[in-house]
């Protein structure tokens, strides 16, 4: 099936069943960054139904590979189904697992990482993947400003306090750590694009 009609089917499914997927503006930035970087080995953390996976896969040459991690088996099953329909399943490995557990076990290196799973775990994911990054890898993190609460000076509502604190820690890390040069974009819920410079003395 054509990617565009499959993507709109997925959008409708996501809307109907309240599956969170990347915003249209975020999707444009993601696609544009993939186009520019032309990665050969992608790690996606948070597959959901495979919408962003398909956006990425559509930009890659057939020899490039994607590993994507999703802890919800039903969502992973749907992702597999959609990616098969798109003819992209050969390029994609879907791991049904907790990302924090799965990442340390990965025995590949990556030149593109898309972080879009548990908001409170972004820094943990990045710290676990950093020794698997190729020089000039790009790391994109979605929802980085989390409903505008991350940039506000006011105390966030109690139920979001941990997420907001941890997203701020992620932002501090990719801003201060000299291995990364990071740009922040106010698109969707906020996106950070970090360019990995390779190992450097801190
Ligand atoms: N990237 C997808 C897209 O734009 O189409 C959307 C991903 S959705 C925002 C986040 C997904 O991460 C959910 O499907 C959720 O089940 C999954 N998730 C949350 N915590 C996770 C974890 N610890 N390990 C793996 N997946 C997780």
CSV table of C-alpha atoms and ligand atoms in Angstrom, one decimal:
chain,number,residue,atom,x,y,z
A,1,UNK,CA,0.0,0.0,0.0
A,2,UNK,CA,1.1,3.6,-0.7
A,3,UNK,CA,2.9,5.1,2.3
A,4,UNK,CA,0.7,8.3,2.4
A,5,UNK,CA,-2.6,6.4,2.6
A,6,UNK,CA,-1.2,4.0,5.1
A,7,UNK,CA,0.1,7.0,7.2
A,8,UNK,CA,-3.4,8.6,7.1
A,9,UNK,CA,-4.9,5.2,8.2
A,10,UNK,CA,-2.5,5.2,11.1
A,11,UNK,CA,-3.3,8.7,12.0
A,12,UNK,CA,-7.0,7.8,12.1
A,13,UNK,CA,-6.4,4.8,14.3
A,14,UNK,CA,-4.2,6.9,16.7
A,15,UNK,CA,-7.0,9.5,17.0
A,16,UNK,CA,-9.7,6.9,17.5
A,17,UNK,CA,-7.9,4.8,20.0
A,18,UNK,CA,-5.9,7.6,21.7
A,19,UNK,CA,-2.5,6.4,20.8
A,20,UNK,CA,0.0,9.2,21.0
A,21,UNK,CA,2.0,9.8,17.8
A,22,UNK,CA,4.3,12.6,16.7
A,23,UNK,CA,2.7,15.9,15.9
A,24,UNK,CA,2.6,17.0,12.2
A,25,UNK,CA,5.2,19.7,12.8
A,26,UNK,CA,7.4,17.3,14.7
A,27,UNK,CA,7.0,14.8,11.9
A,28,UNK,CA,8.2,17.3,9.4
A,29,UNK,CA,11.3,18.1,11.5
A,30,UNK,CA,12.0,14.4,12.0
A,31,UNK,CA,11.7,13.6,8.3
A,32,UNK,CA,13.8,16.6,7.3
A,33,UNK,CA,16.5,15.6,9.8
A,34,UNK,CA,16.6,12.0,8.6
A,35,UNK,CA,16.9,13.2,5.0
A,36,UNK,CA,19.8,15.4,5.9
A,37,UNK,CA,21.7,12.9,8.0
A,38,UNK,CA,21.0,9.9,5.8
A,39,UNK,CA,21.5,7.4,8.6
A,40,UNK,CA,22.3,3.7,8.1
A,41,UNK,CA,21.4,2.4,11.6
A,42,UNK,CA,18.5,3.9,13.5
A,43,UNK,CA,17.3,3.2,17.0
A,44,UNK,CA,13.8,4.3,17.9
A,45,UNK,CA,12.7,4.2,21.5
A,46,UNK,CA,8.9,4.1,21.7
A,47,UNK,CA,7.3,2.6,18.5
A,48,UNK,CA,3.6,2.8,19.4
A,49,UNK,CA,1.9,1.6,16.2
A,50,UNK,CA,4.9,2.3,14.0
A,51,UNK,CA,3.8,5.8,12.6
A,52,UNK,CA,7.2,7.5,13.2
A,53,UNK,CA,9.0,4.3,12.3
A,54,UNK,CA,7.3,4.4,8.9
A,55,UNK,CA,8.1,8.1,8.5
A,56,UNK,CA,11.8,7.3,9.1
A,57,UNK,CA,11.8,4.1,7.1
A,58,UNK,CA,10.3,5.9,4.1
A,59,UNK,CA,13.4,8.1,3.9
A,60,UNK,CA,16.0,5.4,4.2
A,61,UNK,CA,17.8,3.3,1.5
A,62,UNK,CA,16.8,-0.3,1.6
A,63,UNK,CA,20.1,-1.4,3.2
A,64,UNK,CA,19.6,0.9,6.2
A,65,UNK,CA,18.2,-0.7,9.4
A,66,UNK,CA,15.9,0.4,12.2
A,67,UNK,CA,15.6,-1.2,15.6
A,68,UNK,CA,12.5,0.0,17.4
A,69,UNK,CA,11.5,-0.7,21.0
A,70,UNK,CA,7.9,-0.9,22.3
A,71,UNK,CA,6.8,-2.4,25.6
A,72,UNK,CA,3.1,-2.7,24.7
A,73,UNK,CA,2.6,-6.0,22.8
A,74,UNK,CA,-0.7,-4.9,21.1
A,75,UNK,CA,0.9,-1.7,19.8
A,76,UNK,CA,4.0,-3.6,18.6
A,77,UNK,CA,1.7,-6.1,16.8
A,78,UNK,CA,-0.1,-3.3,15.0
A,79,UNK,CA,3.3,-1.7,14.1
A,80,UNK,CA,4.4,-4.9,12.6
A,81,UNK,CA,1.2,-5.2,10.6
A,82,UNK,CA,1.5,-1.6,9.3
A,83,UNK,CA,5.2,-1.9,8.5
A,84,UNK,CA,4.5,-5.2,6.6
A,85,UNK,CA,1.8,-3.5,4.6
A,86,UNK,CA,4.3,-0.7,3.8
A,87,UNK,CA,6.8,-3.3,2.6
A,88,UNK,CA,9.3,-2.1,5.2
A,89,UNK,CA,9.4,-5.0,7.7
A,90,UNK,CA,12.7,-6.3,6.3
A,91,UNK,CA,14.4,-3.2,7.4
A,92,UNK,CA,12.8,-3.0,10.9
A,93,UNK,CA,13.4,-5.1,14.0
A,94,UNK,CA,10.7,-4.5,16.6
A,95,UNK,CA,11.7,-5.4,20.1
A,96,UNK,CA,8.8,-5.9,22.6
A,97,UNK,CA,10.5,-4.9,25.8
A,98,UNK,CA,11.2,-2.2,28.4
A,99,UNK,CA,13.6,0.2,26.6
A,100,UNK,CA,15.7,0.7,29.8
A,101,UNK,CA,16.3,-3.0,29.9
A,102,UNK,CA,16.6,-3.6,26.1
A,103,UNK,CA,19.1,-0.8,25.2
A,104,UNK,CA,22.1,-2.1,27.2
A,105,UNK,CA,21.6,-5.5,25.4
A,106,UNK,CA,21.8,-4.0,21.9
A,107,UNK,CA,25.0,-5.1,20.1
A,108,UNK,CA,24.9,-2.5,17.3
A,109,UNK,CA,25.9,1.1,16.9
A,110,UNK,CA,23.6,3.8,15.7
A,111,UNK,CA,23.9,7.0,13.8
A,112,UNK,CA,20.3,8.2,14.5
A,113,UNK,CA,18.3,7.8,17.7
A,114,UNK,CA,14.7,8.9,18.1
A,115,UNK,CA,13.6,9.0,21.8
A,116,UNK,CA,9.8,9.0,22.3
A,117,UNK,CA,8.9,6.6,25.1
A,118,UNK,CA,8.7,7.3,28.9
A,119,UNK,CA,9.3,11.0,29.4
A,120,UNK,CA,10.9,10.5,32.8
A,121,UNK,CA,13.5,8.1,31.4
A,122,UNK,CA,14.9,10.1,28.5
A,123,UNK,CA,18.3,10.8,30.3
A,124,UNK,CA,18.5,7.1,31.3
A,125,UNK,CA,17.9,6.1,27.7
A,126,UNK,CA,20.5,8.5,26.4
A,127,UNK,CA,23.1,7.5,29.0
A,128,UNK,CA,22.5,3.8,28.1
A,129,UNK,CA,22.9,4.4,24.3
A,130,UNK,CA,25.8,6.9,24.3
A,131,UNK,CA,28.5,4.2,24.0
A,132,UNK,CA,26.6,2.9,21.0
A,133,UNK,CA,26.6,6.2,19.1
A,134,UNK,CA,28.6,6.6,15.9
A,135,UNK,CA,30.5,9.8,15.5
A,136,UNK,CA,28.1,12.5,14.0
A,137,UNK,CA,25.1,10.6,15.3
A,138,UNK,CA,21.9,12.6,15.7
A,139,UNK,CA,19.7,12.1,18.8
A,140,UNK,CA,16.2,13.5,18.6
A,141,UNK,CA,14.0,13.7,21.7
A,142,UNK,CA,10.2,14.5,21.3
A,143,UNK,CA,8.0,16.2,23.9
A,144,UNK,CA,10.9,17.9,25.5
A,145,UNK,CA,9.0,20.9,26.7
A,146,UNK,CA,6.1,18.7,27.9
A,147,UNK,CA,2.9,20.8,27.7
A,148,UNK,CA,4.9,24.0,28.2
A,149,UNK,CA,5.6,23.0,31.8
A,150,UNK,CA,9.4,22.4,31.4
A,151,UNK,CA,10.2,26.0,30.5
A,152,UNK,CA,7.8,27.6,33.0
A,153,UNK,CA,9.2,29.0,36.2
A,154,UNK,CA,6.2,28.0,38.2
A,155,UNK,CA,6.0,24.6,40.0
A,156,UNK,CA,4.3,22.1,37.8
A,157,UNK,CA,1.1,20.2,39.0
A,158,UNK,CA,2.1,17.5,41.5
A,159,UNK,CA,1.4,14.6,39.1
A,160,UNK,CA,3.9,16.0,36.5
A,161,UNK,CA,6.6,17.0,38.9
A,162,UNK,CA,8.9,14.1,38.3
A,163,UNK,CA,8.5,14.1,34.5
A,164,UNK,CA,9.2,17.8,34.4
A,165,UNK,CA,12.3,17.6,36.7
A,166,UNK,CA,13.7,14.7,34.6
A,167,UNK,CA,13.1,16.4,31.3
A,168,UNK,CA,14.9,19.5,32.7
A,169,UNK,CA,17.8,17.1,33.6
A,170,UNK,CA,17.8,15.8,30.0
A,171,UNK,CA,18.0,19.3,28.7
A,172,UNK,CA,20.8,20.3,31.1
A,173,UNK,CA,22.7,17.2,30.1
A,174,UNK,CA,22.6,17.7,26.3
A,175,UNK,CA,23.3,21.4,26.8
A,176,UNK,CA,26.3,21.0,29.1
A,177,UNK,CA,27.9,17.8,27.9
A,178,UNK,CA,30.5,18.7,25.4
A,179,UNK,CA,29.9,15.6,23.3
A,180,UNK,CA,26.6,17.1,22.2
A,181,UNK,CA,25.6,20.2,20.3
A,182,UNK,CA,21.9,20.6,20.8
A,183,UNK,CA,19.2,22.7,19.1
A,184,UNK,CA,15.7,23.1,20.6
A,185,UNK,CA,12.6,23.5,18.5
A,186,UNK,CA,9.3,24.8,19.6
A,187,UNK,CA,7.3,22.5,17.4
A,188,UNK,CA,4.6,20.2,18.7
A,189,UNK,CA,5.4,19.5,22.4
A,190,UNK,CA,9.1,20.6,21.8
A,191,UNK,CA,11.9,18.7,20.1
A,192,UNK,CA,15.6,18.5,21.0
A,193,UNK,CA,18.0,17.6,18.2
A,194,UNK,CA,21.4,16.7,19.6
A,195,UNK,CA,24.4,16.2,17.3
A,196,UNK,CA,26.9,13.9,18.9
A,197,UNK,CA,30.5,15.0,18.4
A,198,UNK,CA,32.2,11.8,19.4
A,199,UNK,CA,34.0,11.1,22.7
A,200,UNK,CA,35.8,14.2,24.1
A,201,UNK,CA,37.5,15.0,27.3
A,202,UNK,CA,35.0,16.7,29.6
B,1,LIG,N1,7.1,7.3,18.3
B,1,LIG,C1,5.7,7.0,18.1
B,1,LIG,C2,5.1,7.8,17.0
B,1,LIG,O1,5.4,9.0,16.9
B,1,LIG,O2,4.5,7.2,16.1
B,1,LIG,C3,4.9,7.4,19.4
B,1,LIG,C4,5.4,6.8,20.6
B,1,LIG,S1,4.3,7.1,22.0
B,1,LIG,C5,4.5,8.8,22.3
B,1,LIG,C6,5.3,6.4,23.3
B,1,LIG,C7,5.3,4.8,23.3
B,1,LIG,O3,6.3,4.4,24.2
B,1,LIG,C8,4.0,4.2,23.8
B,1,LIG,O4,3.5,3.3,22.8
B,1,LIG,C9,4.4,3.4,25.0
B,1,LIG,O5,3.8,2.2,25.2
B,1,LIG,C10,5.9,3.3,24.8
B,1,LIG,N2,6.7,3.2,26.0
B,1,LIG,C11,6.5,3.9,27.2
B,1,LIG,N3,7.5,3.5,28.1
B,1,LIG,C12,8.2,2.6,27.5
B,1,LIG,C13,9.3,1.8,27.9
B,1,LIG,N4,9.8,1.9,29.2
B,1,LIG,N5,9.9,0.9,27.1
B,1,LIG,C14,9.4,0.8,25.8
B,1,LIG,N6,8.3,1.4,25.4
B,1,LIG,C15,7.8,2.3,26.2
